[in-house]
Coordinates of C-alpha atoms in Angstrom, one line a residue:
X1 CA -18.2 -8.4 27.6
X2 CA -15.8 -11.5 27.0
X3 CA -18.7 -14.4 26.6
X4 CA -17.1 -15.6 30.1
X5 CA -18.4 -13.1 31.7
X6 CA -22.0 -12.9 29.1
X7 CA -21.7 -16.8 30.6
X8 CA -21.0 -16.2 34.2
X9 CA -23.9 -13.6 34.3
X10 CA -26.3 -16.2 32.7
X11 CA -25.2 -18.9 35.6
X12 CA -25.7 -16.6 38.7
X13 CA -28.4 -14.9 36.9
X14 CA -30.2 -18.2 36.8
X15 CA -28.8 -19.6 40.5
X16 CA -30.0 -15.8 41.5
X17 CA -34.0 -17.3 40.8
X18 CA -33.9 -20.7 41.6
X19 CA -33.1 -19.7 44.7
X20 CA -36.6 -17.4 45.2
X21 CA -36.2 -14.1 44.2
X22 CA -33.7 -11.3 43.3
X23 CA -31.4 -11.2 46.4
X24 CA -31.2 -7.9 48.2
X25 CA -28.1 -6.7 50.0
X26 CA -27.4 -7.5 53.1
X27 CA -24.1 -7.6 55.3
X28 CA -21.2 -9.5 55.9
X29 CA -20.4 -8.6 59.5
X30 CA -20.5 -4.1 60.1
X31 CA -21.6 -3.9 55.8
X32 CA -17.5 -3.8 55.3
X33 CA -15.6 -5.4 52.4
X34 CA -13.5 -8.6 53.7
X35 CA -10.6 -9.7 53.0
X36 CA -8.6 -12.0 54.0
X37 CA -5.9 -14.7 52.7
X38 CA -3.9 -17.5 55.4
X39 CA -3.6 -21.5 55.1
X40 CA -6.2 -23.9 56.6
X41 CA -6.2 -27.7 55.9
X42 CA -6.3 -27.4 52.7
X43 CA -3.4 -25.0 51.2
X44 CA -3.4 -21.2 51.3
X45 CA -6.6 -19.5 50.9
X46 CA -8.3 -16.0 49.8
X47 CA -11.6 -14.8 50.8
X48 CA -12.8 -11.3 49.5
X49 CA -16.7 -10.1 50.4
X50 CA -17.4 -6.9 48.8
X51 CA -19.4 -4.4 50.6
X52 CA -22.9 -4.4 50.5
X53 CA -22.5 -8.4 49.8
X54 CA -25.3 -9.9 47.9
X55 CA -25.9 -13.3 50.0
X56 CA -24.0 -14.8 47.1
X57 CA -20.2 -16.7 46.7
X58 CA -18.3 -18.3 44.2
X59 CA -15.8 -20.9 45.9
X60 CA -13.2 -20.9 42.2
X61 CA -11.4 -24.7 41.7
X62 CA -8.6 -23.8 40.5
X63 CA -6.1 -25.6 37.0
X64 CA -3.4 -27.9 37.1
X65 CA -1.7 -25.0 37.5
X66 CA 0.3 -24.8 41.0
X67 CA -2.3 -23.2 42.5
X68 CA -3.9 -19.1 41.8
X69 CA -6.6 -17.5 43.5
X70 CA -8.0 -15.5 39.9
X71 CA -10.6 -16.8 38.8
X72 CA -11.0 -15.3 35.0
X73 CA -14.6 -13.6 37.0
X74 CA -13.6 -11.7 40.4
X75 CA -13.5 -8.4 39.1
X76 CA -16.9 -8.8 37.7
X77 CA -18.5 -10.7 40.2
X78 CA -17.7 -8.9 43.0
X79 CA -18.2 -5.3 40.5
X80 CA -22.1 -6.4 41.8
X81 CA -22.1 -7.9 45.2
X82 CA -20.9 -11.6 44.7
X83 CA -17.9 -12.8 47.2
X84 CA -15.4 -15.2 45.6
X85 CA -13.4 -17.8 48.5
X86 CA -10.4 -19.7 46.2
X87 CA -8.1 -22.3 47.4
X88 CA -4.5 -23.3 46.5
X89 CA -5.2 -27.5 47.2
X90 CA -3.0 -29.5 49.6
X91 CA -0.5 -30.4 47.1
X92 CA 0.7 -29.7 43.7
X93 CA -0.6 -33.5 43.3
X94 CA -3.6 -34.5 40.7
X95 CA -5.7 -35.4 43.7
X96 CA -8.9 -34.4 43.1
X97 CA -10.3 -36.4 45.7
X98 CA -8.5 -34.6 48.3
X99 CA -9.2 -31.0 46.5
X100 CA -13.2 -32.1 46.4
X101 CA -12.8 -32.5 51.4
X102 CA -10.7 -28.8 50.4
X103 CA -13.4 -27.1 48.5
X104 CA -15.9 -28.1 51.5
X105 CA -13.8 -26.7 54.1
X106 CA -13.1 -23.6 52.3
X107 CA -17.1 -23.4 52.8
X108 CA -17.2 -24.1 55.8
X109 CA -13.4 -21.7 56.9
X110 CA -16.2 -18.8 54.5
X111 CA -19.3 -19.7 56.9
X112 CA -17.0 -19.4 60.8
X113 CA -15.4 -16.6 58.7
X114 CA -18.3 -14.4 57.5
X115 CA -21.7 -16.0 57.8
X116 CA -23.3 -18.5 56.1
X117 CA -23.8 -17.4 52.2
X118 CA -28.0 -18.1 50.7
X119 CA -26.8 -19.9 48.1
X120 CA -23.1 -21.5 46.8
X121 CA -21.2 -21.6 43.1
X122 CA -18.6 -23.9 42.5
X123 CA -16.7 -22.3 39.7
X124 CA -13.7 -24.8 38.3
X125 CA -11.4 -24.8 35.6
X126 CA -9.9 -28.1 34.4
X127 CA -9.1 -30.1 37.4
X128 CA -11.4 -27.6 38.9
X129 CA -13.9 -28.6 36.7
X130 CA -13.4 -32.9 38.1
X131 CA -13.5 -30.9 41.9
X132 CA -16.5 -29.5 40.6
X133 CA -18.7 -32.4 39.0
X134 CA -17.1 -35.0 41.4
X135 CA -18.5 -31.9 44.4
X136 CA -22.1 -31.9 42.9
X137 CA -22.4 -35.7 42.8
X138 CA -21.4 -36.2 46.1
X139 CA -22.7 -33.6 47.8
X140 CA -26.0 -32.7 45.7
X141 CA -27.7 -30.7 48.7
X142 CA -24.3 -28.1 49.4
X143 CA -23.6 -26.3 45.8
X144 CA -26.8 -24.7 43.8
X145 CA -24.6 -25.2 40.8
X146 CA -21.7 -24.7 39.2
X147 CA -19.6 -22.9 36.2
X148 CA -17.4 -25.7 35.0
X149 CA -14.6 -24.7 32.1
X150 CA -12.9 -27.0 30.4
X151 CA -13.1 -29.9 33.1
X152 CA -11.8 -33.6 33.3
X153 CA -15.3 -35.3 33.0
X154 CA -15.0 -38.3 32.2
X155 CA -12.5 -40.0 34.1
X156 CA -11.0 -41.5 31.3
X157 CA -7.9 -40.0 29.4
X158 CA -5.9 -36.4 29.9
X159 CA -7.3 -33.3 28.2
X160 CA -5.9 -31.0 26.6
X161 CA -7.4 -27.7 28.2
X162 CA -5.4 -25.1 26.3
X163 CA -7.1 -26.8 23.1
X164 CA -9.9 -24.2 22.0
X165 CA -12.1 -26.9 21.1
X166 CA -12.1 -27.8 24.8
X167 CA -12.9 -24.9 26.9
X168 CA -16.6 -24.4 26.2
X169 CA -17.8 -24.2 29.2
X170 CA -20.1 -26.3 30.9
X171 CA -23.5 -25.0 33.2
X172 CA -25.0 -27.1 36.1
X173 CA -28.2 -26.0 38.1
X174 CA -29.4 -28.1 41.0
X175 CA -33.1 -26.2 41.5
X176 CA -35.1 -27.0 45.3

């Protein structure tokens, strides 16, 4: 298991503990897996819910790379019963203000299409890390935690996310 996967597991466990106790699996609609792709006001989206969903949702905020739905944790999380939702964002410009709204709209879409998750963690890489930290600051009750990788969170300068020293993830949890 890679260090990223270990950190993701730690994040998921801590969030589950903060939420109360071990989460029993619940059905997503009829209990079968759900896989949806489409467009919404925030761009293109992907929603993946495994059969036997445990109620946890990870929203993936990608980096400044044109929009990918591939979180490095996707298969790891789904194998453990967590749902994933990802978005391309509405523009390829550097607009974290818009991307925060896009992630909120993605969560609302997930709730309409599937159901309200028991808890939601936002996982952001690079500009997605910027989106995650701003989301936590502006909407503290919306997300129960975040995993921020190479988050551009200083608000001042540019960051070289290709540099190993900046790739250390930052974990933030909000306990209720």
